[in-house]
Coordinates of C-alpha atoms in Angstrom, one line a residue:
X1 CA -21.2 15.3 2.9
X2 CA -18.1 12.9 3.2
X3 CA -16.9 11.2 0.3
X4 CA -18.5 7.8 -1.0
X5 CA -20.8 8.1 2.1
X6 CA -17.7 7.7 4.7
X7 CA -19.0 7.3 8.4
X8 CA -18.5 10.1 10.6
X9 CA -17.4 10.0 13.9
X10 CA -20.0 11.4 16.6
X11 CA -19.0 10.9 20.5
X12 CA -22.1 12.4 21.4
X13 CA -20.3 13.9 24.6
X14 CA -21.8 17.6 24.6
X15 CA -22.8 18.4 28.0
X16 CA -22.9 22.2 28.2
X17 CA -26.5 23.2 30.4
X18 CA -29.6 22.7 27.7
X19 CA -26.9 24.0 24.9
X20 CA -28.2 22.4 21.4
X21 CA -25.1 19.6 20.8
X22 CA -23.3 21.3 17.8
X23 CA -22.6 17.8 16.4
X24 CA -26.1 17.3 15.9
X25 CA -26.9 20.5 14.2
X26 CA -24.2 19.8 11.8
X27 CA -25.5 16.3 10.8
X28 CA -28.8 18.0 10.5
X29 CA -27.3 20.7 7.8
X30 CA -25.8 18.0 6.0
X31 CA -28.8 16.4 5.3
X32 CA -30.5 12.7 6.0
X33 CA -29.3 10.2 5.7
X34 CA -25.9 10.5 6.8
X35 CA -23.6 7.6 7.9
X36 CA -22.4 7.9 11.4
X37 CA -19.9 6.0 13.9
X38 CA -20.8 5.1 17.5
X39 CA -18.2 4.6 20.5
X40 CA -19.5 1.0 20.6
X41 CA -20.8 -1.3 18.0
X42 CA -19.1 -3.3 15.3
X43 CA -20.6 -1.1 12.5
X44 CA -21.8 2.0 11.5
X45 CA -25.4 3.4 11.2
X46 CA -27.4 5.7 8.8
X47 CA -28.6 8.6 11.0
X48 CA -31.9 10.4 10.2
X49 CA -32.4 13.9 11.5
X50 CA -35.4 15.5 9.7
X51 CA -38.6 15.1 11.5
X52 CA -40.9 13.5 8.5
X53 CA -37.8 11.3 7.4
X54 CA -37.8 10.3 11.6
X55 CA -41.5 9.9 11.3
X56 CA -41.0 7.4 8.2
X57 CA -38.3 5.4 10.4
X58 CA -40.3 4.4 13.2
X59 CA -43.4 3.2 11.2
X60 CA -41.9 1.5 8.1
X61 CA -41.8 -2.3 9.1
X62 CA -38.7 -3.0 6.9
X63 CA -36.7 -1.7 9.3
X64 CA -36.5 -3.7 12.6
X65 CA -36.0 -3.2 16.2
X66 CA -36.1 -6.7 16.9
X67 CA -33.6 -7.4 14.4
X68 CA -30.7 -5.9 16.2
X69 CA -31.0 -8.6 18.9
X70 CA -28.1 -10.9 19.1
X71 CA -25.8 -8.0 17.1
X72 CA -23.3 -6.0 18.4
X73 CA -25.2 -3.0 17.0
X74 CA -24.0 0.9 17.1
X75 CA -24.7 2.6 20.6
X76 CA -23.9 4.8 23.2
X77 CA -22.8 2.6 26.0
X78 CA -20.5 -0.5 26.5
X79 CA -23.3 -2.6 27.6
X80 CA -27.4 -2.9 25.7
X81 CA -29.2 -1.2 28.0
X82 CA -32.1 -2.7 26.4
X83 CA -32.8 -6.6 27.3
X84 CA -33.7 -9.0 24.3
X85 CA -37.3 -9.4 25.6
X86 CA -37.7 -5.8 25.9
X87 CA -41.1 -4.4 24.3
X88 CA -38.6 -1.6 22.9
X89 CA -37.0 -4.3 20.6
X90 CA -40.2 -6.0 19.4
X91 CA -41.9 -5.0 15.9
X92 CA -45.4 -5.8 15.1
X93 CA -47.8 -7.8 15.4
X94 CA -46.0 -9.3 18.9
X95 CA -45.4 -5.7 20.0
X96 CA -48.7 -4.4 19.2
X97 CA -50.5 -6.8 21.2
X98 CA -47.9 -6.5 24.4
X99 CA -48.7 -2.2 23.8
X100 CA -52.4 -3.0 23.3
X101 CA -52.5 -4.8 26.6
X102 CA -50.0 -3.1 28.5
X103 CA -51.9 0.4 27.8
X104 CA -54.5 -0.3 29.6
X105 CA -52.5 0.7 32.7
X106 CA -52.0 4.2 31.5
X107 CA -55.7 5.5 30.4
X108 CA -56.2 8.5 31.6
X109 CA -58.8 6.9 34.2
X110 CA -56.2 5.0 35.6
X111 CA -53.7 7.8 35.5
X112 CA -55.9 10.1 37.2
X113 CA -56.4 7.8 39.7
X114 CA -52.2 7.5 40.4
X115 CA -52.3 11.4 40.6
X116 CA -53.4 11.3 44.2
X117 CA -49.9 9.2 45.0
X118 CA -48.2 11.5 43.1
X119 CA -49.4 15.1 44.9
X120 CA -48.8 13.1 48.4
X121 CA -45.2 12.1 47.2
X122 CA -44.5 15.3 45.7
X123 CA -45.9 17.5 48.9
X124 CA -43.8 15.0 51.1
X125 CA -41.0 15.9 49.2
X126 CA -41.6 20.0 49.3
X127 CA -42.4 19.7 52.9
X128 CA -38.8 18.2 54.0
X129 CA -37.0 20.9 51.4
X130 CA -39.2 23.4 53.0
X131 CA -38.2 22.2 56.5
X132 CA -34.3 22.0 55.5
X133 CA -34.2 25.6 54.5
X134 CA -32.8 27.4 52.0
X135 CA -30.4 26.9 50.1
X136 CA -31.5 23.7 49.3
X137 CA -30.2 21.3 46.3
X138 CA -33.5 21.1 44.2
X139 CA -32.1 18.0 42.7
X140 CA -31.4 16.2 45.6
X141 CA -35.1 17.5 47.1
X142 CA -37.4 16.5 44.2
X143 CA -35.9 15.9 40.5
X144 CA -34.3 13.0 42.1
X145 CA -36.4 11.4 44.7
X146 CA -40.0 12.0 42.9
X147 CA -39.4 10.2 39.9
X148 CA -37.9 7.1 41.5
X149 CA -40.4 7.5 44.4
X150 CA -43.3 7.4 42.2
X151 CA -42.4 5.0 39.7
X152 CA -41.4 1.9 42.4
X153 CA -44.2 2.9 44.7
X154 CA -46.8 2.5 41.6
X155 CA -44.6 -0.8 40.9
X156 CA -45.3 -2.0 44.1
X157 CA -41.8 -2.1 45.0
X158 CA -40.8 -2.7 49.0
X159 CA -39.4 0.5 49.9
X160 CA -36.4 -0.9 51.6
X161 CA -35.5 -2.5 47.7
X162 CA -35.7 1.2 46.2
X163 CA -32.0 2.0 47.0
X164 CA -30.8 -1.0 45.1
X165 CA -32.9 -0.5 42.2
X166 CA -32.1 3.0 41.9
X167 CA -28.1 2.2 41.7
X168 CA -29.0 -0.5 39.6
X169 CA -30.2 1.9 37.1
X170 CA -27.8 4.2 37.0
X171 CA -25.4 1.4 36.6
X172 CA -26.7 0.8 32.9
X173 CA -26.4 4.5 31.9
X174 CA -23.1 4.7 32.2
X175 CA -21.1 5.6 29.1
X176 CA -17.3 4.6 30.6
X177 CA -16.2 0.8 28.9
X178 CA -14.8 0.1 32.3
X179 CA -18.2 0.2 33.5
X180 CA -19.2 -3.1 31.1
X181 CA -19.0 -5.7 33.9
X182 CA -21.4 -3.5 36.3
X183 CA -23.7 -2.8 34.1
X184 CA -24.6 -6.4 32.8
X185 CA -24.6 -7.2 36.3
X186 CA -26.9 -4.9 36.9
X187 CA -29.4 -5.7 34.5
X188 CA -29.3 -9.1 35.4
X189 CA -30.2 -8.3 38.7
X190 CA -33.1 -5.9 37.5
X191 CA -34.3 -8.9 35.5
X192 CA -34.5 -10.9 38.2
X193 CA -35.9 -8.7 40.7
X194 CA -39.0 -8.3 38.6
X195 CA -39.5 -11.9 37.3
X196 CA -40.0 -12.6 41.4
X197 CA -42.1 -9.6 41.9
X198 CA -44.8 -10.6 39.0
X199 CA -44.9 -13.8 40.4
X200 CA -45.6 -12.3 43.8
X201 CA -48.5 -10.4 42.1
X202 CA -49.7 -13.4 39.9
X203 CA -50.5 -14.7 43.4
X204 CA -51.5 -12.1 45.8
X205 CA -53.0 -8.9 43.5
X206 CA -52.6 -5.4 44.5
X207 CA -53.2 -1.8 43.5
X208 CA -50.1 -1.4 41.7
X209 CA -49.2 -0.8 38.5
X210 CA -47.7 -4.9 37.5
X211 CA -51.6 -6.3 39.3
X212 CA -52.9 -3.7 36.5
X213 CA -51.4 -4.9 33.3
X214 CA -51.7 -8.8 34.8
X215 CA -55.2 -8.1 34.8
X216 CA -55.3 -6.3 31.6
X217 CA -57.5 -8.9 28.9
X218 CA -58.0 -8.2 25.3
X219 CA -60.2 -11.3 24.2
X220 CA -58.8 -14.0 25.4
X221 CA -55.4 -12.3 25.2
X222 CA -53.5 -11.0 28.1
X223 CA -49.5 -10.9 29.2
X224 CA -47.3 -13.2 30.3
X225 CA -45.0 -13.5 33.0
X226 CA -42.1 -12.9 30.9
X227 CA -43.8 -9.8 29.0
X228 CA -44.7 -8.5 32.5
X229 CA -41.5 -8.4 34.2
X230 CA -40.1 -6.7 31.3
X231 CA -42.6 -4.5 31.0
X232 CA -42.0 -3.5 34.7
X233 CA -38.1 -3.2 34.0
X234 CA -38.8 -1.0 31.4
X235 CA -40.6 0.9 33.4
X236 CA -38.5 1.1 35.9
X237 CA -36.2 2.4 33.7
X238 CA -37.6 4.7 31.5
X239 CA -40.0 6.3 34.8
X240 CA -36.7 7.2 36.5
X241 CA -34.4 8.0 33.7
X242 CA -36.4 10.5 31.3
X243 CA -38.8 12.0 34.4
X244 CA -35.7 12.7 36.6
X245 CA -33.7 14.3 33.6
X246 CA -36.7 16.5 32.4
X247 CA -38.1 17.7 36.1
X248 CA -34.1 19.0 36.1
X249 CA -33.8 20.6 33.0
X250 CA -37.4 22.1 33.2
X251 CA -36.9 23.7 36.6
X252 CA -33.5 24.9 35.2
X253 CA -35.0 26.8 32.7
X254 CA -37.7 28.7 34.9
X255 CA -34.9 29.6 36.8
X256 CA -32.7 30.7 34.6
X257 CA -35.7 32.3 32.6
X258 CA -37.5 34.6 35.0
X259 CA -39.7 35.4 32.0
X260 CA -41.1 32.0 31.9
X261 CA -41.4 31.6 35.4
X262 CA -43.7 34.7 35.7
X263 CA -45.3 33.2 32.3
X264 CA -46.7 30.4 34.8
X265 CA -47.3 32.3 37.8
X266 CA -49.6 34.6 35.8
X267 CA -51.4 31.8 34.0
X268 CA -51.6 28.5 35.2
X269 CA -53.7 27.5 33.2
X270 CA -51.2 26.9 30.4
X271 CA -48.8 24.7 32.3
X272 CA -49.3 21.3 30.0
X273 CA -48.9 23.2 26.5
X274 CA -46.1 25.0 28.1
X275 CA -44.5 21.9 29.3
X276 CA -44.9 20.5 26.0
X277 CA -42.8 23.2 24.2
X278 CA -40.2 22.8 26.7
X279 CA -39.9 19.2 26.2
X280 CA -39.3 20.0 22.6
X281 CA -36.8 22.2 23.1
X282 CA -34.9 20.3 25.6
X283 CA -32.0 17.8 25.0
X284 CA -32.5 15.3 27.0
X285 CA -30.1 12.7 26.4
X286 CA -26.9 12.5 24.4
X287 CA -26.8 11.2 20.6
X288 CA -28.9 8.7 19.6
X289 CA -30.9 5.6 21.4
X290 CA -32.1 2.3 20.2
X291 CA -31.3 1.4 16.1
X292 CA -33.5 -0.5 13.7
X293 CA -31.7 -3.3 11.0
X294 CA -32.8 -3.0 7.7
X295 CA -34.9 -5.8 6.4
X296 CA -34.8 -5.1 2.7
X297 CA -32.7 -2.8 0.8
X298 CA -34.9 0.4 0.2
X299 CA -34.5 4.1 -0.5
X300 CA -35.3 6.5 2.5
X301 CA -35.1 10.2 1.7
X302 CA -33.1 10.1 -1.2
X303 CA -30.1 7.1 -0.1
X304 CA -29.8 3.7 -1.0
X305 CA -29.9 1.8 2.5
X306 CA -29.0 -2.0 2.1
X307 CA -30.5 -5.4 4.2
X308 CA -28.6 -5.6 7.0
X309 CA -27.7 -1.5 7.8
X310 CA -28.3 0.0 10.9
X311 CA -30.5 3.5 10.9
X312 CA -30.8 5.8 14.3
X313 CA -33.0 8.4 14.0
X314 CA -32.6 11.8 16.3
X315 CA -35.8 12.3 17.9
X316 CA -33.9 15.5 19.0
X317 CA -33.0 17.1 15.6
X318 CA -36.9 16.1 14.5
X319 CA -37.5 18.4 17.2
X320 CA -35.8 21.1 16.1
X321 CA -36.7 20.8 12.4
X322 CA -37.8 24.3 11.4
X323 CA -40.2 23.1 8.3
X324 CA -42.2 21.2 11.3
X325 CA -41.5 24.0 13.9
X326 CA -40.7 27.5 12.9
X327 CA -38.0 29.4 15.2
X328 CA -37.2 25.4 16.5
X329 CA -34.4 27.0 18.8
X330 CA -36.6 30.0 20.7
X331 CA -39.1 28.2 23.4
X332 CA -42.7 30.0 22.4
X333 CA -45.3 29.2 25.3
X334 CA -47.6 30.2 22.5
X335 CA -46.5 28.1 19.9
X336 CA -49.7 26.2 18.6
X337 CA -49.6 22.6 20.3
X338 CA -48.3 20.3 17.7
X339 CA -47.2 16.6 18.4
X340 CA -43.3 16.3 18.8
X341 CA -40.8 13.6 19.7
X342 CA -39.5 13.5 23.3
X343 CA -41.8 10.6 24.3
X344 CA -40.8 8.4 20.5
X345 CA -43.1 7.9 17.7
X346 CA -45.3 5.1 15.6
X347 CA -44.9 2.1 17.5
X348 CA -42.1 2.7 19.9
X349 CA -43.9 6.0 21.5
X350 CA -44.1 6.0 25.3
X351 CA -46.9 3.9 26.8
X352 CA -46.2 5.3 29.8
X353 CA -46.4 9.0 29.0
X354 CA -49.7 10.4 29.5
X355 CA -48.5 9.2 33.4
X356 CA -44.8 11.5 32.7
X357 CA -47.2 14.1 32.0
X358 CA -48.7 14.1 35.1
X359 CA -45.4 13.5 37.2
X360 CA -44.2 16.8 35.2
X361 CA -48.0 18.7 35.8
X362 CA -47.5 18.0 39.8
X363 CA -44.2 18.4 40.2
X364 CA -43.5 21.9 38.5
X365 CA -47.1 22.6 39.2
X366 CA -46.8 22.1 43.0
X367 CA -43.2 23.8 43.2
X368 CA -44.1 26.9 41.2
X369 CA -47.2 27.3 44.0
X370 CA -45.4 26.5 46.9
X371 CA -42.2 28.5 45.7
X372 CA -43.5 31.6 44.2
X373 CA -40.2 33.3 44.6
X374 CA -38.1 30.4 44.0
X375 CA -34.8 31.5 42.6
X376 CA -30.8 30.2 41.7
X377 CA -27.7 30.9 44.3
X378 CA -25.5 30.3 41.8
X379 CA -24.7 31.7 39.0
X380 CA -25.7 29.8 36.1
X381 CA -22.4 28.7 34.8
X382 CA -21.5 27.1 38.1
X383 CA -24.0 24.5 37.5
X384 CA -22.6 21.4 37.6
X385 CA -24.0 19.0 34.5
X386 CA -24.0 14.9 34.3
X387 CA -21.1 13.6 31.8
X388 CA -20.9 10.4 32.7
X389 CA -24.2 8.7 31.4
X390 CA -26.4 9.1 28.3
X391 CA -28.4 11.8 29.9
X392 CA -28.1 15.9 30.0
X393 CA -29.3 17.3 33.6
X394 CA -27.7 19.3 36.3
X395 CA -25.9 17.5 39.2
X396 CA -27.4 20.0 41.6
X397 CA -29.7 23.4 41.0
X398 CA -29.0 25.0 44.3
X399 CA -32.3 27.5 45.3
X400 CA -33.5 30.0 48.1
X401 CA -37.1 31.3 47.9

């Protein structure tokens, strides 16, 4: 470890295919905590890598989410991508009851009932692919379109709007500091859009998924309008960010695996534990997300953090910690199904994800059925990756079938 606990530097700028970032699996052999430096952010963090010490993070209420607001805390890109009313930067009790209510949205009853929108999106999507020909950009066909599709049409978003949301998004990815401006204008715009589109749905109800959480009640308790258009813009965010990067990576490794491709021909039946494993094995984003401020000063595994520090935790090193998973660097479609960290942890996990799951189930699902032959024209090392945002994809997976 550096002397007297001096920060390191970590770009986080690894972008080779599904590769394991070899800045991360350094931190993780030097231990947690370790002090790190971020491209932006007027101080450094603690980093946490080890999946228990990640678990004890995100549910220890001394250290804050919503304490970073109004700091220029350590991160990834020029601009928060985050908002200040963002359930992401809440802590409990406020955030419980915004999760409490907004959950009701993502049961599996309701889920199961969105399912149907996503098959007809998904087969709509296969069908024009299917009609183009081979070779056909896979990304461009369904890792892109499908997430974004689903996620604005369950919002209740005009279709003619999707375009602009969809740039808007990728706006606030970007890593570049010349790219400050446009993404703060961005999220202004996404903030607005949504205040105006709750209190279109305050007024005239619908099927979507904002008319669901407005009508979600617990007691006398329900959202408001300022809790629902950020929970939409969160949404909005997260449905197209994570989905689009994981349907990517995912299809990149059946194809570049043949052995788990045939694992899923043979037996369907396993799809969802075998999704799960490769969600633990992937690295889907670059570095590190959202921080928490300490509130106290306290020990955590070992070091003395202080009031005031920051502390990132890796939910992709916890992912790859062998005392939780043995072999964390070989995907094992029979690895016994145990929780892991793609979708977050304690009060920060996903709300959303048991409806990911199902984008994932349909989409790989449908294309593995329709595509049994599905292959790559290109040789793996021609793929072109995403270095210019937060997240680790392919630009295109080229396929014949």
């Amino acid at each position: 470890m550096p002397e007297d606990n001096a920060a390191i530097t970590c770009p986080f700028d690894f972008s080779e295919a599904l590769e394991f970032d070899p800045a991360l699996a350094d931190l993780m052999d030097l231990g947690s905590p370790t002090r790190i430096r971020l491209r932006y952010g007027d101080a450094d963090a603690w980093l946490v890598t080890g999946f228990e010490a990640v678990k004890q993070v995100t549910t220890d209420h001394r250290l804050s989410r919503a304490g970073i607001i109004g700091r220029d805390y350590p991160r990834m890109t020029p601009e928060p991508i985050v908002s200040p009313e963002s359930i992401n930067v809440m802590d409990p009790p406020h955030s419980t009851r915004v999760r409490r209510l907004a959950s009701q949205a993502f049961t599996p009853q309701h889920v199961e009932g969105m399912r149907h929108r996503i098959i007809r999106l998904t087969d709509r999507l296969l069908d024009q692919m299917e009609q183009a020909g081979p070779p056909a950009d896979l990304v461009r066909h369904l890792s892109n379109p499908l997430p974004q599709h689903t996620v604005l049409d369950l919002l209740g978003v005009e279709r003619q709007e999707w375009p602009r949301i969809e740039e808007s998004v990728r706006q606030l990815l970007v890593v570049g500091a010349d790219s400050k401006q446009a993404a703060a204008e961005a999220k202004a715009d996404l903030t607005a859009y949504f205040a105006k589109l709750v209190e279109q749905r305050r007024n005239s109800p619908g099927t979507d998924l904002i008319s669901a959480m407005a009508a979600a009640r617990d007691g006398e308790e329900q959202l408001d309008d300022k809790e629902l258009a950020v929970m939409a813009l969160t949404l909005a965010l997260s449905g197209q960010d994570t989905a689009t990067c994981q349907i990517s990576d995912i299809a990149y490794l059946l194809l570049t695996r043949p052995e788990l491709m045939e694992h899923l021909r043979c037996r369907p039946e396993t799809l969802t534990d075998v999704l799960h494993e490769m969600l633990r094995y992937i690295p889907f984003r670059k570095g590190v997300g959202i921080p928490r401020v300490a509130l106290e000063d306290m020990e955590l595994d070992g070091v003395r953090i202080r009031a005031g520090e920051f502390v990132h935790v890796s939910y992709l090193t916890a992912n790859r910690d062998p005392e939780r998973f043995p072999d964390p660097h070989v995907i094992d479609v029979d690895r016994p199904n145990t929780p892991h960290m793609t979708f977050g942890w304690g009060g920060h996990r996903c709300i959303a994800m048991p409806l990911a799951m199902a984008e994932l189930e349909v989409a790989i699902g449908r294309l593995i059925e329709r595509f049994p032959r599905l292959r790559l024209v290109v040789p793996p090392e021609e793929v072109r990756w995403d270095t210019d945002t937060i997240r680790r994809f392919p630009m295109e997976l080229p396929v014949a079938w």
